[in-house]
CSV table of C-alpha atoms in Angstrom, one decimal:
chain,number,residue,atom,x,y,z
F,3,MET,CA,161.6,-132.3,-130.8
F,4,PRO,CA,165.3,-132.2,-131.8
F,5,PRO,CA,167.6,-130.8,-129.0
F,6,ALA,CA,168.7,-127.9,-131.2
F,7,LYS,CA,165.1,-126.9,-131.7
F,8,VAL,CA,164.4,-127.1,-128.0
F,9,LEU,CA,167.4,-124.9,-127.2
F,10,ALA,CA,166.4,-122.4,-129.9
F,11,LEU,CA,162.8,-122.3,-128.6
F,12,LEU,CA,164.0,-122.0,-125.0
F,13,VAL,CA,166.4,-119.2,-125.7
F,14,LEU,CA,163.8,-117.4,-127.8
F,15,VAL,CA,161.2,-117.7,-125.0
F,16,VAL,CA,163.7,-116.4,-122.4
F,17,ARG,CA,164.9,-113.5,-124.6
F,18,VAL,CA,161.4,-112.4,-125.4
F,19,SER,CA,160.3,-112.6,-121.8
F,20,VAL,CA,163.4,-110.7,-120.7
F,21,ALA,CA,162.8,-108.0,-123.3
F,22,LEU,CA,159.2,-107.6,-122.2
F,23,ALA,CA,160.3,-107.5,-118.6
F,24,GLY,CA,162.6,-104.6,-119.2
F,25,GLY,CA,165.8,-105.8,-120.9
F,26,ASN,CA,168.6,-106.1,-118.4
F,27,ARG,CA,166.5,-106.2,-115.3
F,28,ASP,CA,167.6,-109.0,-113.1
F,29,ARG,CA,164.3,-110.5,-111.9
F,30,GLY,CA,162.5,-113.4,-110.6
F,31,GLN,CA,164.3,-114.1,-107.4
F,32,ASP,CA,164.8,-111.6,-104.6
F,33,GLU,CA,167.5,-109.6,-106.2
F,34,VAL,CA,170.0,-107.0,-105.2
F,35,GLY,CA,171.0,-104.3,-107.6
F,36,PRO,CA,174.4,-102.7,-108.1
F,37,GLY,CA,175.6,-101.2,-104.9
F,38,PRO,CA,178.3,-98.9,-103.5
F,39,ASP,CA,180.5,-102.0,-103.1
F,40,GLU,CA,180.8,-102.5,-106.9
F,41,GLY,CA,184.1,-101.9,-108.7
F,42,PRO,CA,184.7,-100.7,-112.3
F,43,SER,CA,182.5,-102.1,-115.1
F,44,TYR,CA,184.0,-103.6,-118.2
F,45,PHE,CA,183.1,-102.7,-121.8
F,46,GLY,CA,184.4,-102.8,-125.3
F,47,VAL,CA,184.0,-104.3,-128.7
F,48,VAL,CA,184.7,-107.6,-130.4
F,49,LEU,CA,186.2,-107.3,-133.9
F,50,ASP,CA,187.4,-109.7,-136.6
F,51,ALA,CA,190.8,-109.5,-138.2
F,52,ALA,CA,189.5,-106.9,-140.7
F,53,GLY,CA,188.2,-104.7,-137.9
F,54,LYS,CA,184.5,-105.6,-138.5
F,55,PRO,CA,182.2,-106.1,-135.5
F,56,VAL,CA,181.6,-109.7,-134.5
F,57,ASP,CA,178.1,-110.3,-133.0
F,58,ASP,CA,177.0,-113.0,-130.6
F,59,ALA,CA,180.6,-113.6,-129.4
F,60,ARG,CA,180.9,-114.9,-125.8
F,61,VAL,CA,182.8,-112.4,-123.8
F,62,THR,CA,184.1,-113.4,-120.3
F,63,ALA,CA,185.6,-111.3,-117.6
F,64,THR,CA,187.5,-113.7,-115.2
F,65,HIS,CA,188.9,-112.7,-111.9
F,66,ARG,CA,192.1,-114.3,-110.7
F,67,ASP,CA,190.1,-116.2,-108.1
F,68,GLY,CA,188.0,-117.9,-110.8
F,69,LEU,CA,184.8,-115.9,-110.4
F,70,ALA,CA,183.6,-115.0,-114.0
F,71,MET,CA,180.9,-112.9,-115.7
F,72,VAL,CA,179.8,-113.9,-119.2
F,73,THR,CA,177.9,-111.9,-121.8
F,74,ARG,CA,177.5,-111.8,-125.6
F,75,SER,CA,178.4,-109.0,-128.0
F,76,ASN,CA,175.6,-107.3,-129.9
F,77,THR,CA,175.4,-106.6,-133.6
F,78,ALA,CA,177.8,-103.7,-133.3
F,79,GLY,CA,180.3,-106.1,-131.6
F,80,ALA,CA,179.8,-104.2,-128.3
F,81,TYR,CA,179.6,-105.7,-124.9
F,82,LYS,CA,179.2,-104.4,-121.3
F,83,LEU,CA,179.7,-106.2,-118.0
F,84,PRO,CA,179.0,-104.8,-114.5
F,85,GLY,CA,181.8,-104.5,-111.9
F,86,PHE,CA,183.0,-107.2,-109.5
F,87,ASN,CA,183.2,-106.3,-105.9
F,88,LYS,CA,185.3,-103.2,-105.5
F,89,LYS,CA,187.8,-105.1,-103.4
F,90,PHE,CA,188.8,-106.9,-106.6
F,91,SER,CA,191.5,-105.0,-108.6
F,92,ALA,CA,190.7,-104.5,-112.3
F,93,ASP,CA,194.3,-105.6,-112.9
F,94,ASP,CA,193.3,-109.1,-111.7
F,95,VAL,CA,190.4,-109.3,-114.2
F,96,LYS,CA,191.1,-110.8,-117.6
F,97,ILE,CA,188.8,-110.3,-120.7
F,98,SER,CA,188.5,-113.0,-123.3
F,99,CYS,CA,186.2,-113.6,-126.2
F,100,ALA,CA,185.2,-116.7,-128.2
F,101,LYS,CA,182.8,-117.7,-131.0
F,102,PRO,CA,182.5,-121.0,-132.8
F,103,GLY,CA,184.6,-120.9,-136.0
F,104,TYR,CA,186.9,-118.3,-134.6
F,105,ARG,CA,190.0,-118.1,-132.4
F,106,GLN,CA,191.1,-115.3,-130.2
F,107,MET,CA,193.9,-113.2,-131.9
F,108,ARG,CA,194.6,-110.6,-129.3
F,109,VAL,CA,193.1,-108.6,-126.4
F,110,PHE,CA,193.9,-104.9,-126.1
F,111,ARG,CA,193.0,-103.0,-122.9
F,112,HIS,CA,192.8,-99.3,-123.3
F,113,PRO,CA,194.9,-97.5,-120.6
F,114,PRO,CA,192.8,-96.0,-117.8
F,115,PRO,CA,192.8,-92.2,-117.2
F,116,ARG,CA,196.0,-91.1,-115.4
F,117,SER,CA,194.1,-89.5,-112.6
F,118,GLY,CA,190.9,-90.1,-110.7
F,119,GLN,CA,189.0,-93.3,-109.9
F,120,VAL,CA,188.6,-95.9,-112.7
F,121,LYS,CA,184.9,-96.3,-113.2
F,122,ALA,CA,185.0,-98.5,-116.4
F,123,VAL,CA,187.7,-100.5,-118.2
F,124,GLU,CA,187.6,-100.6,-122.0
F,125,THR,CA,189.0,-103.7,-123.7
F,126,GLU,CA,189.0,-104.6,-127.4
F,127,CYS,CA,189.0,-108.3,-128.3
F,128,ARG,CA,190.0,-109.5,-131.8
F,129,LEU,CA,188.9,-112.8,-133.3
F,130,GLN,CA,190.2,-114.5,-136.4
F,131,LYS,CA,188.3,-117.1,-138.5
F,132,SER,CA,189.9,-120.5,-137.8
G,30,MET,CA,186.4,-127.9,-113.6
G,31,LEU,CA,182.7,-127.4,-112.7
G,32,ARG,CA,181.1,-124.2,-113.9
G,33,TYR,CA,178.3,-123.2,-111.5
G,34,GLY,CA,175.8,-120.6,-112.7
G,35,GLN,CA,174.7,-117.9,-110.3
G,36,ALA,CA,172.5,-114.8,-111.0
G,37,LEU,CA,174.3,-111.6,-110.0
G,38,SER,CA,171.4,-110.9,-107.6
G,39,ALA,CA,171.8,-114.3,-105.9
G,40,GLN,CA,175.5,-113.8,-105.5
G,41,LYS,CA,174.8,-110.9,-103.1
G,42,SER,CA,171.9,-112.5,-101.3
G,43,ILE,CA,171.7,-115.0,-98.4
G,44,TYR,CA,170.6,-117.6,-101.0
G,45,SER,CA,174.2,-118.0,-102.2
G,46,LEU,CA,175.4,-119.0,-98.7
G,47,PRO,CA,175.6,-122.8,-99.1
G,48,VAL,CA,177.8,-122.7,-102.3
G,49,THR,CA,179.7,-119.6,-101.3
G,50,LEU,CA,180.6,-121.1,-97.9
G,51,ALA,CA,181.6,-124.4,-99.5
G,52,GLU,CA,183.9,-122.6,-102.0
G,53,ARG,CA,185.4,-120.3,-99.2
G,54,GLU,CA,186.1,-123.2,-96.9
G,55,GLY,CA,187.6,-125.5,-99.5
G,56,LEU,CA,184.8,-128.1,-99.4
G,57,PHE,CA,184.8,-128.4,-103.2
G,58,ARG,CA,188.6,-128.7,-103.4
G,59,ARG,CA,188.4,-131.4,-100.8
G,60,GLU,CA,186.2,-133.4,-103.2
G,61,GLY,CA,188.6,-132.7,-106.1
G,62,ILE,CA,186.4,-130.1,-107.7
G,63,ASP,CA,187.7,-126.9,-109.2
G,64,LEU,CA,184.4,-124.9,-108.9
G,65,ARG,CA,184.1,-121.8,-110.9
G,66,ILE,CA,181.2,-119.4,-110.2
G,67,VAL,CA,179.9,-118.0,-113.5
G,68,ILE,CA,177.5,-115.1,-113.6
G,69,PRO,CA,175.6,-114.7,-116.9
G,70,VAL,CA,174.9,-111.1,-118.0
G,71,PRO,CA,172.1,-110.1,-118.5
G,72,GLY,CA,171.1,-112.3,-115.7
G,73,GLY,CA,168.3,-113.2,-113.5
G,74,ALA,CA,166.5,-116.4,-112.5
G,75,ASP,CA,164.7,-116.5,-115.8
G,76,LEU,CA,168.0,-116.9,-117.7
G,77,MET,CA,169.8,-119.5,-115.6
G,78,ILE,CA,168.4,-122.5,-117.4
G,79,ALA,CA,169.2,-121.0,-120.8
G,80,ALA,CA,172.8,-120.7,-119.5
G,81,LEU,CA,172.8,-124.5,-119.1
G,82,HIS,CA,171.6,-124.9,-122.7
G,83,ASP,CA,174.1,-122.6,-124.4
G,84,ASP,CA,177.0,-124.2,-122.5
G,85,THR,CA,177.8,-121.1,-120.4
G,86,VAL,CA,177.6,-123.3,-117.3
G,87,ASP,CA,177.4,-127.0,-116.3
G,88,VAL,CA,175.1,-126.7,-113.3
G,89,THR,CA,173.2,-123.7,-112.0
G,90,HIS,CA,171.4,-122.2,-109.0
G,91,VAL,CA,167.8,-121.5,-109.9
G,92,ALA,CA,164.5,-120.8,-108.2
G,93,THR,CA,162.2,-123.8,-108.5
G,94,PRO,CA,159.4,-122.0,-110.5
G,95,PHE,CA,161.8,-121.1,-113.2
G,96,LEU,CA,163.1,-124.6,-113.5
G,97,VAL,CA,159.5,-125.9,-113.8
G,98,ARG,CA,158.7,-123.2,-116.4
G,99,ALA,CA,161.8,-124.1,-118.5
G,100,ALA,CA,161.1,-127.8,-118.3
G,101,LEU,CA,157.5,-127.3,-119.4
G,102,ALA,CA,158.9,-125.3,-122.4
G,103,GLY,CA,161.1,-128.3,-123.4
G,104,SER,CA,164.3,-128.1,-121.4
G,105,ASP,CA,165.7,-131.3,-120.0
G,106,ALA,CA,167.0,-129.5,-116.9
G,107,VAL,CA,166.3,-131.2,-113.5
G,108,ALA,CA,166.9,-130.4,-109.9
G,109,ILE,CA,169.8,-132.5,-108.5
G,110,ALA,CA,170.1,-131.0,-105.0
G,111,ALA,CA,168.2,-128.5,-102.8
G,112,GLU,CA,169.9,-125.3,-101.8
G,113,PHE,CA,167.1,-123.4,-99.9
G,114,ASN,CA,164.1,-125.2,-98.7
G,115,ASP,CA,161.5,-122.9,-97.2
G,116,PRO,CA,162.4,-119.2,-97.2
G,117,ILE,CA,161.2,-116.8,-94.4
G,118,TYR,CA,159.8,-113.6,-95.7
G,119,SER,CA,158.9,-111.1,-92.9
G,120,LEU,CA,156.1,-108.6,-93.3
G,121,VAL,CA,157.6,-105.5,-91.8
G,122,ALA,CA,155.7,-102.2,-91.2
G,123,ARG,CA,156.1,-98.7,-90.0
G,124,PRO,CA,156.4,-98.6,-86.2
G,125,GLU,CA,152.9,-97.2,-85.6
G,126,ILE,CA,151.2,-100.1,-87.4
G,127,ALA,CA,150.5,-102.8,-84.8
G,128,ARG,CA,148.6,-105.5,-86.7
G,129,ILE,CA,148.1,-106.8,-90.2
G,130,ALA,CA,144.4,-105.8,-90.1
G,131,ASP,CA,145.6,-102.2,-89.6
G,132,LEU,CA,147.0,-102.2,-93.2
G,133,LYS,CA,143.6,-101.7,-94.7
G,134,GLY,CA,143.9,-98.8,-97.1
G,135,ARG,CA,147.6,-98.6,-96.6
G,136,VAL,CA,150.4,-99.0,-99.2
G,137,VAL,CA,151.9,-102.5,-99.1
G,138,ALA,CA,154.8,-103.4,-101.4
G,139,LEU,CA,154.7,-106.8,-103.0
G,140,ALA,CA,157.2,-108.5,-105.3
G,141,ASP,CA,156.8,-110.2,-108.8
G,142,PRO,CA,153.0,-110.8,-109.1
G,143,GLY,CA,153.5,-114.4,-110.1
G,144,GLY,CA,156.2,-115.2,-107.5
G,145,SER,CA,156.1,-117.0,-104.3
G,146,ILE,CA,156.8,-113.9,-102.2
G,147,THR,CA,153.7,-112.2,-103.4
G,148,TYR,CA,151.7,-115.4,-103.2
G,149,SER,CA,152.6,-116.0,-99.5
G,150,MET,CA,151.9,-112.3,-98.6
G,151,ARG,CA,148.5,-112.5,-100.2
G,152,LYS,CA,147.8,-115.6,-98.1
G,153,LEU,CA,149.1,-113.8,-95.0
G,154,LEU,CA,146.9,-110.8,-95.5
G,155,ALA,CA,143.9,-113.2,-96.1
G,156,LEU,CA,144.7,-115.0,-92.8
G,157,HIS,CA,144.0,-111.6,-91.1
G,158,GLY,CA,140.9,-110.8,-93.1
G,159,LEU,CA,142.4,-108.6,-95.8
G,160,ARG,CA,142.1,-109.1,-99.5
G,161,GLU,CA,144.6,-107.6,-101.9
G,162,SER,CA,142.0,-105.0,-102.9
G,163,ASP,CA,141.9,-103.8,-99.3
G,164,VAL,CA,145.4,-102.4,-99.6
G,165,GLN,CA,147.2,-100.3,-102.1
G,166,VAL,CA,149.7,-102.6,-103.8
G,167,LYS,CA,153.0,-101.4,-105.1
G,168,THR,CA,155.1,-103.9,-107.0
G,169,ILE,CA,158.8,-103.6,-106.0
G,170,ASP,CA,161.3,-106.3,-106.9
G,171,GLY,CA,164.1,-107.0,-104.4
G,172,THR,CA,164.3,-106.9,-100.7
G,173,PRO,CA,166.7,-104.0,-100.6
G,174,ALA,CA,164.4,-101.8,-102.8
G,175,ARG,CA,161.4,-102.7,-100.6
G,176,LEU,CA,163.3,-101.7,-97.5
G,177,ASN,CA,164.3,-98.4,-99.1
G,178,CYS,CA,160.6,-97.8,-99.8
G,179,LEU,CA,159.7,-98.4,-96.2
G,180,ARG,CA,162.6,-96.1,-95.0
G,181,ARG,CA,161.6,-93.3,-97.3
G,182,GLY,CA,158.0,-93.4,-96.4
G,183,GLY,CA,156.6,-94.6,-99.7
G,184,CYS,CA,155.4,-97.9,-98.3
G,185,ASP,CA,153.6,-98.7,-95.0
G,186,ALA,CA,154.5,-102.4,-95.0
G,187,VAL,CA,156.9,-104.6,-97.1
G,188,PRO,CA,158.0,-108.2,-97.3
G,189,LEU,CA,161.7,-108.6,-96.5
G,190,GLY,CA,164.1,-111.5,-96.6
G,191,GLN,CA,167.2,-111.9,-94.5
G,192,PRO,CA,169.1,-110.0,-93.4
G,193,GLN,CA,167.2,-106.9,-94.2
G,194,ASP,CA,164.2,-107.9,-92.1
G,195,LEU,CA,166.4,-108.1,-89.0
G,196,VAL,CA,168.1,-104.8,-90.0
G,197,ALA,CA,164.6,-103.1,-90.3
G,198,GLN,CA,163.5,-104.4,-86.9
G,199,ALA,CA,166.8,-103.1,-85.3
G,200,GLU,CA,165.9,-99.7,-86.8
G,201,GLY,CA,162.5,-99.8,-85.0
G,202,TYR,CA,160.2,-101.1,-87.8
G,203,ARG,CA,157.6,-103.6,-86.6
G,204,LEU,CA,157.3,-107.3,-87.6
G,205,LEU,CA,153.7,-108.1,-88.4
G,206,GLY,CA,154.0,-111.7,-89.5
G,207,VAL,CA,156.0,-114.2,-91.6
G,208,SER,CA,155.3,-116.0,-94.9
G,209,ASN,CA,155.6,-119.4,-93.2
G,210,ASP,CA,152.5,-118.6,-91.1
G,211,ALA,CA,150.4,-118.6,-94.3
G,212,VAL,CA,151.9,-121.1,-96.8
G,213,PRO,CA,153.1,-124.7,-96.4
G,214,PRO,CA,156.8,-125.4,-96.9
G,215,TYR,CA,158.0,-125.4,-100.4
G,216,LEU,CA,161.3,-125.8,-102.2
G,217,TYR,CA,162.7,-122.4,-103.1
G,218,THR,CA,166.1,-122.9,-104.8
G,219,VAL,CA,167.9,-125.8,-106.2
G,220,THR,CA,171.0,-126.8,-108.1
G,221,ALA,CA,169.9,-127.8,-111.6
G,222,ALA,CA,171.7,-129.6,-114.5
G,223,ARG,CA,170.6,-130.9,-117.8
G,224,ARG,CA,169.8,-134.6,-117.7
G,225,SER,CA,172.1,-135.3,-120.6
G,226,TRP,CA,175.1,-133.6,-119.1
G,227,ALA,CA,174.4,-135.1,-115.6
G,228,ALA,CA,174.2,-138.6,-117.0
G,229,ALA,CA,177.6,-138.1,-118.5
G,230,ASN,CA,179.1,-136.7,-115.3
G,231,PRO,CA,177.6,-138.8,-112.4
G,232,ASP,CA,180.7,-138.9,-110.2
G,233,LEU,CA,181.4,-135.2,-110.5
G,234,LEU,CA,177.8,-134.4,-109.5
G,235,ALA,CA,178.0,-136.8,-106.5
G,236,ARG,CA,181.1,-135.1,-105.3
G,237,TYR,CA,179.5,-131.7,-105.8
G,238,VAL,CA,176.5,-132.8,-103.7
G,239,ARG,CA,178.8,-134.1,-101.0
G,240,ALA,CA,180.6,-130.8,-100.8
G,241,LEU,CA,177.2,-129.0,-100.6
G,242,ALA,CA,176.1,-131.4,-97.8
G,243,ALA,CA,179.3,-130.5,-95.9
G,244,SER,CA,178.4,-126.8,-96.2
G,245,PHE,CA,175.0,-127.4,-94.7
G,246,ALA,CA,176.6,-129.3,-91.9
G,247,MET,CA,179.0,-126.4,-91.3
G,248,ILE,CA,176.1,-123.9,-91.2
G,249,ARG,CA,174.4,-125.9,-88.5
G,250,ASP,CA,177.6,-126.6,-86.4
G,251,PRO,CA,177.9,-124.1,-83.5
G,252,GLN,CA,181.6,-124.8,-83.4
G,253,LYS,CA,181.9,-123.4,-87.0
G,254,ARG,CA,179.9,-120.3,-86.4
G,255,ARG,CA,182.7,-117.8,-87.1
G,256,PRO,CA,183.4,-118.7,-90.8
G,257,VAL,CA,179.6,-118.9,-91.4
G,258,VAL,CA,179.0,-115.4,-89.9
G,259,ASP,CA,182.0,-114.1,-91.9
G,260,ALA,CA,180.5,-115.5,-95.1
G,261,ILE,CA,177.1,-113.9,-94.4
G,262,VAL,CA,178.8,-110.6,-93.7
G,263,ASP,CA,180.8,-110.7,-96.9
G,264,ILE,CA,177.9,-111.8,-99.1
G,265,THR,CA,175.2,-109.5,-97.8
G,266,GLY,CA,177.0,-106.6,-96.2
G,267,ALA,CA,175.2,-107.1,-92.9
G,268,SER,CA,176.9,-106.6,-89.5
G,269,PRO,CA,178.2,-109.7,-87.7
G,270,ALA,CA,175.5,-109.2,-85.1
G,271,ILE,CA,172.8,-109.3,-87.8
G,272,ALA,CA,174.5,-112.3,-89.4
G,273,GLU,CA,174.3,-114.1,-86.0
G,274,GLY,CA,170.6,-113.2,-85.9
G,275,VAL,CA,170.0,-114.8,-89.3
G,276,LEU,CA,171.6,-118.0,-88.1
G,277,GLN,CA,169.5,-117.9,-84.9
G,278,LEU,CA,166.4,-117.3,-87.0
G,279,TYR,CA,167.2,-120.4,-89.1
G,280,ALA,CA,168.0,-122.6,-86.2
G,281,GLY,CA,165.5,-125.4,-85.7
G,282,LYS,CA,163.6,-124.5,-88.8
G,283,LYS,CA,163.6,-126.2,-92.2
G,284,VAL,CA,164.9,-123.2,-94.1
G,285,LEU,CA,168.0,-125.1,-95.2
G,286,PRO,CA,168.1,-128.7,-96.2
G,287,GLU,CA,170.0,-131.1,-93.9
G,288,ARG,CA,172.3,-132.3,-96.6
G,289,GLY,CA,170.9,-131.0,-99.9
G,290,GLU,CA,168.1,-133.6,-100.0
G,291,ILE,CA,165.2,-132.8,-102.2
G,292,ASP,CA,161.7,-133.1,-100.8
G,293,VAL,CA,159.6,-133.7,-103.9
G,294,LYS,CA,156.5,-132.5,-101.9
G,295,GLY,CA,158.2,-129.1,-101.8
G,296,ILE,CA,158.3,-129.0,-105.6
G,297,ALA,CA,154.7,-130.2,-105.8
G,298,GLN,CA,153.8,-127.2,-103.6
G,299,VAL,CA,155.6,-124.8,-106.0
G,300,ILE,CA,153.6,-126.4,-108.8
G,301,ALA,CA,150.4,-125.9,-106.8
G,302,PHE,CA,151.4,-122.2,-106.3
G,303,MET,CA,152.0,-121.8,-110.0
G,304,GLY,CA,148.6,-123.4,-110.8
G,305,GLN,CA,146.8,-121.2,-108.3
G,306,THR,CA,148.4,-118.0,-109.7
G,307,GLY,CA,147.5,-119.1,-113.3
G,308,GLN,CA,151.1,-119.6,-114.4
G,309,ILE,CA,150.4,-123.1,-115.4
G,310,LYS,CA,147.2,-124.8,-116.3
G,311,ALA,CA,145.6,-128.0,-115.0
G,312,PRO,CA,146.3,-130.9,-115.2
G,313,LEU,CA,149.3,-129.9,-113.1
G,314,PRO,CA,152.5,-131.9,-113.9
G,315,ASP,CA,154.0,-134.5,-111.6
G,316,ALA,CA,156.8,-133.1,-109.4
G,317,ASN,CA,159.0,-136.1,-110.0
G,318,ARG,CA,159.4,-135.0,-113.6
G,319,PHE,CA,161.6,-132.1,-112.5
G,320,VAL,CA,163.9,-134.0,-110.2
G,321,ASP,CA,166.8,-136.5,-110.6
G,322,LEU,CA,167.7,-138.0,-107.2
G,323,ARG,CA,170.4,-140.4,-108.5
G,324,TYR,CA,173.3,-138.0,-107.7
G,325,LEU,CA,172.1,-137.5,-104.1
G,326,GLU,CA,171.7,-141.3,-103.8
G,327,ARG,CA,175.2,-141.8,-105.3
G,328,ALA,CA,176.5,-139.4,-102.6
G,329,GLY,CA,174.7,-141.4,-99.9
G,330,ILE,CA,172.0,-138.7,-99.3
G,331,ARG,CA,168.3,-139.4,-99.3
């Protein structure tokens, strides 16, 4: 079987099994869910130069130390990532986005509320066809 | 740069200790490797091999049954080093329950029905004359969630990994038995890579394996106890005393590999579990199909 077909089949099998198992549930090994030690989550949207949503873009949140979380945008261009450990400052976390055939134009982080604890950080990522 | 995949769950569990310690102590840097830990979201053991295929990561931490399942579905991923050999799951009960036989009619939490934790607990119950139908089974994924069930009174007995089994015993709960009493040793978690990627990066993988071997040596070295305890505390949130207890529990046992070596018999045992639980059908595949030992050999490890 050609490698591309194997990959497509594997991804399909995995996605279907994850959906059947309850979507985002992290399962299989002995897992630990989000805890009180978790910092702010990261969410936002990936758009093209015309402001239209870009689906299946790879969105990466990278901490200054190198630890990274990776997800993909949905059909509305939206993404969401859980928080790193709360000892990590959100200021040290960079959001980037990528998709084959596109290059990253700019990343805009919405300013957090002036008061209170930051629970989520919203960032818009723009891609341009290359 | 080497992108190492890790499930969010594993990152906070004892199973991340070998790689996390190597990273904290500069063992990868010493081998000239800029290791980046990458957590795919959504995550979980069932998605880690897919992260190899869609170029999210170069190598990944994965529980052996998920590697076997992915390979049987067409993936060319193979185990290149062992990370955790033979896990210890403790069956811990309410204080008034003295023996496994006393669990008859009681609520016992188990994990994923097809997983090795549930399999080993079924075998442990059977050793003491109990069938699964003799107890009220509640499926709860995750050691922390099962400990919560025990604490809140919703469960009479639960299987717990480290460090929560030691935490529970310190709180007065009773240890009834351990998984290792009931099942032979098996290979729990490995580092996996695609054959094609590995073949193109043999030197990088040999250096990765050497760094991992140095981490296992550090975990075993009494003179290096402090950084290892600190790593367990940071990873799991346990107290230093409990972290020390985890290391004492592992001492002299085959929970961790000596140097990352892969015991193919441990994979064969996983395949046997999967066959016995109906996850794969006979004829069962040869365990060698899921392993590539060349990078261990290149690093001088057998």
